[in-house]
mmCIF file of N, CA and C in Angstrom:
data_model
loop_
_atom_site.group_PDB
_atom_site.id
_atom_site.type_symbol
_atom_site.label_atom_id
_atom_site.label_comp_id
_atom_site.label_asym_id
_atom_site.label_seq_id
_atom_site.Cartn_x
_atom_site.Cartn_y
_atom_site.Cartn_z
ATOM 1 N N MET A 503 -20.405 304.026 238.037
ATOM 2 C CA MET A 503 -20.994 303.509 236.814
ATOM 3 C C MET A 503 -20.712 302.005 236.675
ATOM 4 N N GLN A 504 -19.503 301.602 237.043
ATOM 5 C CA GLN A 504 -19.131 300.186 236.964
ATOM 6 C C GLN A 504 -19.989 299.333 237.892
ATOM 7 N N ILE A 505 -20.317 299.861 239.065
ATOM 8 C CA ILE A 505 -21.136 299.130 240.022
ATOM 9 C C ILE A 505 -22.543 298.912 239.451
ATOM 10 N N MET A 506 -23.106 299.940 238.817
ATOM 11 C CA MET A 506 -24.428 299.817 238.189
ATOM 12 C C MET A 506 -24.406 298.778 237.081
ATOM 13 N N HIS A 507 -23.335 298.777 236.310
ATOM 14 C CA HIS A 507 -23.199 297.832 235.209
ATOM 15 C C HIS A 507 -23.161 296.394 235.734
ATOM 16 N N GLU A 508 -22.409 296.154 236.793
ATOM 17 C CA GLU A 508 -22.324 294.821 237.386
ATOM 18 C C GLU A 508 -23.662 294.395 238.009
ATOM 19 N N LEU A 509 -24.362 295.336 238.631
ATOM 20 C CA LEU A 509 -25.656 295.040 239.233
ATOM 21 C C LEU A 509 -26.668 294.654 238.160
ATOM 22 N N GLU A 510 -26.707 295.406 237.067
ATOM 23 C CA GLU A 510 -27.633 295.101 235.977
ATOM 24 C C GLU A 510 -27.308 293.757 235.333
ATOM 25 N N LYS A 511 -26.037 293.455 235.212
ATOM 26 C CA LYS A 511 -25.625 292.186 234.616
ATOM 27 C C LYS A 511 -26.068 291.003 235.476
ATOM 28 N N SER A 512 -26.046 291.171 236.798
ATOM 29 C CA SER A 512 -26.453 290.084 237.684
ATOM 30 C C SER A 512 -27.965 289.837 237.630
ATOM 31 N N LEU A 513 -28.745 290.850 237.242
ATOM 32 C CA LEU A 513 -30.196 290.699 237.158
ATOM 33 C C LEU A 513 -30.650 290.060 235.845
ATOM 34 N N MET A 514 -29.731 289.844 234.908
ATOM 35 C CA MET A 514 -30.059 289.289 233.600
ATOM 36 C C MET A 514 -29.888 287.776 233.560
ATOM 37 N N ASN A 515 -30.378 287.062 234.541
ATOM 38 C CA ASN A 515 -30.118 285.632 234.629
ATOM 39 C C ASN A 515 -31.261 284.765 234.111
ATOM 40 N N ARG A 516 -32.320 285.345 233.569
ATOM 41 C CA ARG A 516 -33.460 284.557 233.078
ATOM 42 C C ARG A 516 -33.135 283.944 231.722
ATOM 43 N N GLU A 517 -33.550 282.702 231.535
ATOM 44 C CA GLU A 517 -33.343 282.010 230.257
ATOM 45 C C GLU A 517 -34.617 282.103 229.421
ATOM 46 N N HIS A 518 -34.498 282.652 228.226
ATOM 47 C CA HIS A 518 -35.609 282.755 227.293
ATOM 48 C C HIS A 518 -35.156 282.249 225.942
ATOM 49 N N PRO A 519 -36.084 281.761 225.116
ATOM 50 C CA PRO A 519 -35.684 281.334 223.772
ATOM 51 C C PRO A 519 -35.267 282.533 222.921
ATOM 52 N N GLU A 520 -34.482 282.273 221.930
ATOM 53 C CA GLU A 520 -34.029 283.315 221.015
ATOM 54 C C GLU A 520 -35.191 283.687 220.100
ATOM 55 N N PHE A 521 -35.549 284.970 220.057
ATOM 56 C CA PHE A 521 -36.585 285.424 219.125
ATOM 57 C C PHE A 521 -36.175 286.775 218.567
ATOM 58 N N ARG A 522 -36.764 287.105 217.410
ATOM 59 C CA ARG A 522 -36.406 288.323 216.696
ATOM 60 C C ARG A 522 -37.670 289.094 216.330
ATOM 61 N N VAL A 523 -37.469 290.273 215.784
ATOM 62 C CA VAL A 523 -38.584 291.066 215.283
ATOM 63 C C VAL A 523 -39.193 290.323 214.100
ATOM 64 N N GLY A 524 -40.513 290.231 214.062
ATOM 65 C CA GLY A 524 -41.211 289.513 213.004
ATOM 66 C C GLY A 524 -41.667 288.131 213.426
ATOM 67 N N ASN A 525 -41.149 287.623 214.522
ATOM 68 C CA ASN A 525 -41.570 286.302 215.009
ATOM 69 C C ASN A 525 -42.933 286.402 215.685
ATOM 70 N N THR A 526 -43.708 285.340 215.561
ATOM 71 C CA THR A 526 -44.961 285.239 216.295
ATOM 72 C C THR A 526 -44.671 284.470 217.578
ATOM 73 N N VAL A 527 -45.024 285.080 218.707
ATOM 74 C CA VAL A 527 -44.696 284.492 220.003
ATOM 75 C C VAL A 527 -45.945 284.386 220.875
ATOM 76 N N LYS A 528 -45.887 283.457 221.820
ATOM 77 C CA LYS A 528 -46.872 283.329 222.887
ATOM 78 C C LYS A 528 -46.144 283.671 224.176
ATOM 79 N N VAL A 529 -46.592 284.713 224.867
ATOM 80 C CA VAL A 529 -45.985 285.112 226.127
ATOM 81 C C VAL A 529 -46.951 284.745 227.248
ATOM 82 N N HIS A 530 -46.512 283.889 228.152
ATOM 83 C CA HIS A 530 -47.320 283.470 229.297
ATOM 84 C C HIS A 530 -46.968 284.402 230.457
ATOM 85 N N LEU A 531 -47.932 285.249 230.834
ATOM 86 C CA LEU A 531 -47.712 286.246 231.885
ATOM 87 C C LEU A 531 -48.454 285.864 233.147
ATOM 88 N N ARG A 532 -47.801 286.069 234.280
ATOM 89 C CA ARG A 532 -48.408 285.803 235.585
ATOM 90 C C ARG A 532 -49.161 287.068 236.011
ATOM 91 N N ILE A 533 -50.482 286.954 236.176
ATOM 92 C CA ILE A 533 -51.334 288.083 236.544
ATOM 93 C C ILE A 533 -51.824 287.876 237.977
ATOM 94 N N VAL A 534 -51.678 288.908 238.811
ATOM 95 C CA VAL A 534 -52.131 288.843 240.197
ATOM 96 C C VAL A 534 -53.359 289.737 240.328
ATOM 97 N N GLU A 535 -54.484 289.146 240.739
ATOM 98 C CA GLU A 535 -55.720 289.880 240.970
ATOM 99 C C GLU A 535 -56.141 289.646 242.416
ATOM 100 N N GLY A 536 -55.892 290.612 243.247
ATOM 101 C CA GLY A 536 -56.190 290.455 244.665
ATOM 102 C C GLY A 536 -55.270 289.422 245.276
ATOM 103 N N SER A 537 -55.845 288.365 245.840
ATOM 104 C CA SER A 537 -55.029 287.303 246.424
ATOM 105 C C SER A 537 -54.856 286.131 245.457
ATOM 106 N N LYS A 538 -55.520 286.192 244.303
ATOM 107 C CA LYS A 538 -55.442 285.110 243.329
ATOM 108 C C LYS A 538 -54.392 285.407 242.267
ATOM 109 N N GLU A 539 -53.857 284.332 241.714
ATOM 110 C CA GLU A 539 -52.839 284.451 240.666
ATOM 111 C C GLU A 539 -53.215 283.523 239.521
ATOM 112 N N ARG A 540 -53.051 284.002 238.276
ATOM 113 C CA ARG A 540 -53.360 283.184 237.116
ATOM 114 C C ARG A 540 -52.374 283.479 236.001
ATOM 115 N N ILE A 541 -52.366 282.628 234.992
ATOM 116 C CA ILE A 541 -51.489 282.795 233.836
ATOM 117 C C ILE A 541 -52.339 283.281 232.665
ATOM 118 N N GLN A 542 -51.917 284.378 232.044
ATOM 119 C CA GLN A 542 -52.600 284.913 230.873
ATOM 120 C C GLN A 542 -51.658 284.806 229.679
ATOM 121 N N VAL A 543 -52.165 284.311 228.561
ATOM 122 C CA VAL A 543 -51.347 284.134 227.365
ATOM 123 C C VAL A 543 -51.622 285.290 226.413
ATOM 124 N N PHE A 544 -50.554 285.951 225.962
ATOM 125 C CA PHE A 544 -50.654 287.042 224.992
ATOM 126 C C PHE A 544 -49.894 286.593 223.752
ATOM 127 N N GLN A 545 -50.611 286.373 222.641
ATOM 128 C CA GLN A 545 -50.003 285.863 221.414
ATOM 129 C C GLN A 545 -50.063 286.931 220.338
ATOM 130 N N GLY A 546 -48.918 287.183 219.694
ATOM 131 C CA GLY A 546 -48.884 288.174 218.636
ATOM 132 C C GLY A 546 -47.521 288.231 217.973
ATOM 133 N N VAL A 547 -47.352 289.241 217.138
ATOM 134 C CA VAL A 547 -46.112 289.435 216.380
ATOM 135 C C VAL A 547 -45.221 290.414 217.132
ATOM 136 N N VAL A 548 -43.945 290.100 217.242
ATOM 137 C CA VAL A 548 -42.983 291.008 217.861
ATOM 138 C C VAL A 548 -42.694 292.115 216.843
ATOM 139 N N ILE A 549 -43.056 293.372 217.190
ATOM 140 C CA ILE A 549 -42.845 294.464 216.239
ATOM 141 C C ILE A 549 -41.646 295.331 216.606
ATOM 142 N N ALA A 550 -41.121 295.190 217.828
ATOM 143 C CA ALA A 550 -39.959 295.991 218.222
ATOM 144 C C ALA A 550 -39.249 295.336 219.397
ATOM 145 N N ILE A 551 -37.928 295.492 219.425
ATOM 146 C CA ILE A 551 -37.117 295.076 220.567
ATOM 147 C C ILE A 551 -36.185 296.232 220.888
ATOM 148 N N LYS A 552 -36.187 296.656 222.144
ATOM 149 C CA LYS A 552 -35.285 297.727 222.588
ATOM 150 C C LYS A 552 -34.342 297.134 223.619
ATOM 151 N N LYS A 553 -33.072 297.050 223.281
ATOM 152 C CA LYS A 553 -32.094 296.402 224.142
ATOM 153 C C LYS A 553 -31.367 297.434 224.996
ATOM 154 N N LYS A 554 -31.477 297.248 226.328
ATOM 155 C CA LYS A 554 -30.787 298.099 227.290
ATOM 156 C C LYS A 554 -30.430 297.266 228.514
ATOM 157 N N MET A 555 -29.459 296.382 228.391
ATOM 158 C CA MET A 555 -29.026 295.524 229.495
ATOM 159 C C MET A 555 -30.216 294.768 230.097
ATOM 160 N N ASN A 556 -30.479 294.951 231.395
ATOM 161 C CA ASN A 556 -31.578 294.227 232.023
ATOM 162 C C ASN A 556 -32.914 294.948 231.849
ATOM 163 N N ARG A 557 -32.919 296.118 231.226
ATOM 164 C CA ARG A 557 -34.157 296.857 230.961
ATOM 165 C C ARG A 557 -34.662 296.622 229.547
ATOM 166 N N THR A 558 -34.245 295.539 228.921
ATOM 167 C CA THR A 558 -34.665 295.210 227.567
ATOM 168 C C THR A 558 -36.171 294.972 227.525
ATOM 169 N N THR A 559 -36.824 295.585 226.534
ATOM 170 C CA THR A 559 -38.259 295.401 226.359
ATOM 171 C C THR A 559 -38.539 294.958 224.930
ATOM 172 N N PHE A 560 -39.672 294.285 224.756
ATOM 173 C CA PHE A 560 -40.119 293.945 223.413
ATOM 174 C C PHE A 560 -41.605 294.229 223.325
ATOM 175 N N THR A 561 -42.045 294.632 222.132
ATOM 176 C CA THR A 561 -43.433 295.000 221.906
ATOM 177 C C THR A 561 -44.097 293.918 221.072
ATOM 178 N N VAL A 562 -45.230 293.415 221.569
ATOM 179 C CA VAL A 562 -45.984 292.372 220.880
ATOM 180 C C VAL A 562 -47.321 292.964 220.459
ATOM 181 N N ARG A 563 -47.699 292.729 219.202
ATOM 182 C CA ARG A 563 -48.956 293.249 218.668
ATOM 183 C C ARG A 563 -49.847 292.096 218.221
ATOM 184 N N LYS A 564 -51.108 292.167 218.618
ATOM 185 C CA LYS A 564 -52.081 291.179 218.159
ATOM 186 C C LYS A 564 -53.338 291.914 217.718
ATOM 187 N N VAL A 565 -54.146 291.252 216.902
ATOM 188 C CA VAL A 565 -55.423 291.815 216.490
ATOM 189 C C VAL A 565 -56.495 291.131 217.326
ATOM 190 N N ALA A 566 -57.224 291.931 218.102
ATOM 191 C CA ALA A 566 -58.239 291.397 219.015
ATOM 192 C C ALA A 566 -59.499 291.023 218.243
ATOM 193 N N SER A 567 -60.464 290.453 218.952
ATOM 194 C CA SER A 567 -61.667 289.915 218.326
ATOM 195 C C SER A 567 -62.501 290.980 217.623
ATOM 196 N N GLY A 568 -62.443 292.221 218.057
ATOM 197 C CA GLY A 568 -63.218 293.285 217.427
ATOM 198 C C GLY A 568 -62.574 293.819 216.162
ATOM 199 N N GLY A 569 -61.380 293.320 215.825
ATOM 200 C CA GLY A 569 -60.686 293.778 214.631
ATOM 201 C C GLY A 569 -59.721 294.928 214.902
ATOM 202 N N TYR A 570 -59.565 295.330 216.136
ATOM 203 C CA TYR A 570 -58.636 296.406 216.452
ATOM 204 C C TYR A 570 -57.346 295.823 217.023
ATOM 205 N N GLY A 571 -56.265 296.552 216.864
ATOM 206 C CA GLY A 571 -54.953 296.071 217.301
ATOM 207 C C GLY A 571 -54.687 296.381 218.757
ATOM 208 N N VAL A 572 -54.026 295.450 219.415
ATOM 209 C CA VAL A 572 -53.616 295.621 220.811
ATOM 210 C C VAL A 572 -52.118 295.392 220.884
ATOM 211 N N GLU A 573 -51.403 296.350 221.469
ATOM 212 C CA GLU A 573 -49.956 296.209 221.633
ATOM 213 C C GLU A 573 -49.636 296.179 223.116
ATOM 214 N N ARG A 574 -48.605 295.425 223.433
ATOM 215 C CA ARG A 574 -48.164 295.335 224.822
ATOM 216 C C ARG A 574 -46.649 295.385 224.862
ATOM 217 N N VAL A 575 -46.112 296.289 225.663
ATOM 218 C CA VAL A 575 -44.668 296.386 225.855
ATOM 219 C C VAL A 575 -44.329 295.567 227.090
ATOM 220 N N ILE A 576 -43.453 294.569 226.907
ATOM 221 C CA ILE A 576 -43.155 293.616 227.978
ATOM 222 C C ILE A 576 -41.667 293.668 228.299
ATOM 223 N N PRO A 577 -41.301 293.876 229.565
ATOM 224 C CA PRO A 577 -39.882 293.797 229.942
ATOM 225 C C PRO A 577 -39.400 292.344 229.849
ATOM 226 N N LEU A 578 -38.287 292.124 229.176
ATOM 227 C CA LEU A 578 -37.806 290.765 228.927
ATOM 228 C C LEU A 578 -37.412 290.037 230.206
ATOM 229 N N PHE A 579 -36.810 290.731 231.151
ATOM 230 C CA PHE A 579 -36.327 290.089 232.374
ATOM 231 C C PHE A 579 -37.287 290.295 233.547
ATOM 232 N N SER A 580 -38.580 290.441 233.251
ATOM 233 C CA SER A 580 -39.590 290.635 234.280
ATOM 234 C C SER A 580 -39.892 289.312 234.988
ATOM 235 N N PRO A 581 -40.081 289.333 236.302
ATOM 236 C CA PRO A 581 -40.444 288.102 237.000
ATOM 237 C C PRO A 581 -41.874 287.657 236.692
ATOM 238 N N SER A 582 -42.683 288.517 236.064
ATOM 239 C CA SER A 582 -44.061 288.131 235.741
ATOM 240 C C SER A 582 -44.154 287.271 234.486
ATOM 241 N N ILE A 583 -43.062 287.123 233.737
ATOM 242 C CA ILE A 583 -43.070 286.266 232.556
ATOM 243 C C ILE A 583 -42.844 284.824 232.998
ATOM 244 N N GLU A 584 -43.823 283.980 232.719
ATOM 245 C CA GLU A 584 -43.703 282.558 233.042
ATOM 246 C C GLU A 584 -42.847 281.855 231.987
ATOM 247 N N LYS A 585 -43.215 282.035 230.700
ATOM 248 C CA LYS A 585 -42.417 281.484 229.616
ATOM 249 C C LYS A 585 -42.775 282.173 228.311
ATOM 250 N N ILE A 586 -41.887 282.019 227.339
ATOM 251 C CA ILE A 586 -42.085 282.581 226.008
ATOM 252 C C ILE A 586 -41.941 281.440 225.013
ATOM 253 N N GLU A 587 -42.946 281.288 224.130
ATOM 254 C CA GLU A 587 -42.897 280.272 223.087
ATOM 255 C C GLU A 587 -42.819 280.968 221.733
ATOM 256 N N VAL A 588 -41.880 280.556 220.895
ATOM 257 C CA VAL A 588 -41.784 281.084 219.538
ATOM 258 C C VAL A 588 -42.570 280.144 218.628
ATOM 259 N N LEU A 589 -43.632 280.667 217.998
ATOM 260 C CA LEU A 589 -44.497 279.850 217.156
ATOM 261 C C LEU A 589 -44.010 279.805 215.713
ATOM 262 N N SER A 590 -43.678 280.967 215.144
ATOM 263 C CA SER A 590 -43.198 281.004 213.766
ATOM 264 C C SER A 590 -42.283 282.202 213.588
ATOM 265 N N ALA A 591 -41.439 282.118 212.579
ATOM 266 C CA ALA A 591 -40.505 283.195 212.279
ATOM 267 C C ALA A 591 -40.963 283.905 211.012
ATOM 268 N N GLY A 592 -41.056 285.225 211.085
ATOM 269 C CA GLY A 592 -41.448 286.008 209.924
ATOM 270 C C GLY A 592 -40.227 286.563 209.221
ATOM 271 N N ARG A 593 -40.337 286.699 207.902
ATOM 272 C CA ARG A 593 -39.225 287.237 207.110
ATOM 273 C C ARG A 593 -39.406 288.741 206.995
ATOM 274 N N VAL A 594 -38.545 289.492 207.663
ATOM 275 C CA VAL A 594 -38.640 290.955 207.663
ATOM 276 C C VAL A 594 -37.286 291.556 207.346
ATOM 277 N N ARG A 595 -37.305 292.812 206.900
ATOM 278 C CA ARG A 595 -36.071 293.510 206.556
ATOM 279 C C ARG A 595 -35.891 294.770 207.388
ATOM 280 N N ARG A 596 -36.702 294.937 208.410
ATOM 281 C CA ARG A 596 -36.624 296.121 209.261
ATOM 282 C C ARG A 596 -36.494 295.703 210.725
ATOM 283 N N SER A 597 -35.990 296.630 211.531
ATOM 284 C CA SER A 597 -35.834 296.328 212.946
ATOM 285 C C SER A 597 -37.060 296.731 213.755
ATOM 286 N N LYS A 598 -37.869 297.626 213.232
ATOM 287 C CA LYS A 598 -39.113 298.040 213.877
ATOM 288 C C LYS A 598 -40.237 297.914 212.852
ATOM 289 N N LEU A 599 -41.304 297.212 213.213
ATOM 290 C CA LEU A 599 -42.397 296.943 212.283
ATOM 291 C C LEU A 599 -43.620 297.800 212.595
ATOM 292 N N TYR A 600 -43.404 299.091 212.839
ATOM 293 C CA TYR A 600 -44.502 299.983 213.183
ATOM 294 C C TYR A 600 -45.467 300.189 212.015
ATOM 295 N N PHE A 601 -45.042 299.877 210.796
ATOM 296 C CA PHE A 601 -45.919 300.033 209.641
ATOM 297 C C PHE A 601 -47.105 299.069 209.691
ATOM 298 N N LEU A 602 -47.021 298.008 210.505
ATOM 299 C CA LEU A 602 -48.130 297.058 210.629
ATOM 300 C C LEU A 602 -49.351 297.690 211.292
ATOM 301 N N ARG A 603 -49.146 298.804 211.999
ATOM 302 C CA ARG A 603 -50.263 299.484 212.656
ATOM 303 C C ARG A 603 -51.276 300.006 211.643
ATOM 304 N N ASN A 604 -50.810 300.371 210.459
ATOM 305 C CA ASN A 604 -51.686 300.939 209.438
ATOM 306 C C ASN A 604 -52.221 299.903 208.462
ATOM 307 N N ARG A 605 -51.839 298.652 208.620
ATOM 308 C CA ARG A 605 -52.244 297.604 207.685
ATOM 309 C C ARG A 605 -53.427 296.822 208.240
ATOM 310 N N ILE A 606 -54.275 296.343 207.304
ATOM 311 C CA ILE A 606 -55.446 295.558 207.683
ATOM 312 C C ILE A 606 -55.492 294.316 206.805
ATOM 313 N N GLY A 607 -55.883 293.184 207.378
ATOM 314 C CA GLY A 607 -56.105 291.972 206.600
ATOM 315 C C GLY A 607 -54.844 291.338 206.063
ATOM 316 N N LYS A 608 -54.884 290.976 204.766
ATOM 317 C CA LYS A 608 -53.787 290.234 204.163
ATOM 318 C C LYS A 608 -52.490 291.039 204.094
ATOM 319 N N SER A 609 -52.592 292.344 203.942
ATOM 320 C CA SER A 609 -51.384 293.164 203.840
ATOM 321 C C SER A 609 -50.656 293.281 205.172
ATOM 322 N N ALA A 610 -51.315 292.900 206.276
ATOM 323 C CA ALA A 610 -50.690 292.933 207.597
ATOM 324 C C ALA A 610 -49.959 291.635 207.910
ATOM 325 N N LYS A 611 -50.010 290.664 207.009
ATOM 326 C CA LYS A 611 -49.339 289.383 207.227
ATOM 327 C C LYS A 611 -47.866 289.492 206.860
ATOM 328 N N LEU A 612 -47.052 288.722 207.543
ATOM 329 C CA LEU A 612 -45.621 288.645 207.246
ATOM 330 C C LEU A 612 -45.330 287.300 206.593
ATOM 331 N N ARG A 613 -44.368 287.308 205.680
ATOM 332 C CA ARG A 613 -43.970 286.044 205.070
ATOM 333 C C ARG A 613 -43.245 285.195 206.096
ATOM 334 N N GLU A 614 -43.470 283.901 206.033
ATOM 335 C CA GLU A 614 -42.887 282.995 207.017
ATOM 336 C C GLU A 614 -41.570 282.428 206.497
ATOM 337 N N VAL A 615 -40.619 282.277 207.401
ATOM 338 C CA VAL A 615 -39.330 281.693 207.075
ATOM 339 C C VAL A 615 -39.427 280.198 207.285
ATOM 340 N N ARG A 616 -38.986 279.438 206.318
ATOM 341 C CA ARG A 616 -38.980 277.977 206.453
ATOM 342 C C ARG A 616 -37.714 277.584 207.194
ATOM 343 N N ARG A 617 -37.904 276.846 208.284
ATOM 344 C CA ARG A 617 -36.762 276.406 209.088
ATOM 345 C C ARG A 617 -36.439 274.964 208.756
ATOM 346 N N ALA A 618 -35.137 274.646 208.676
ATOM 347 C CA ALA A 618 -34.706 273.270 208.430
ATOM 348 C C ALA A 618 -34.949 272.449 209.682
ATOM 349 N N GLN A 619 -35.491 271.237 209.485
ATOM 350 C CA GLN A 619 -35.791 270.402 210.659
ATOM 351 C C GLN A 619 -35.028 269.120 210.631
#
């Protein structure tokens, strides 16, 4: 068990900005299609973070152009993540924001936290 713990700890060497549930983030993902490679940006609200050493995942939800919601579960220490940008911080009181799935329009918005600059 100790060997597994040390191995997982060594795989957690990626540097990412600090973000929390409720933050709006832009995740730049490296997509491979055949022999070509491109960067795809997925922007949305972080609705959940599941922490498990190097298997930590976070769920990002966005509303697509048709008005329907799209969620993506992204491993935090994945080599396909190019970078993560935190755009704004939302004021939330829960650790999982699954209630946003049932909300539409203005009620699906989160209050923004004002940061000192």
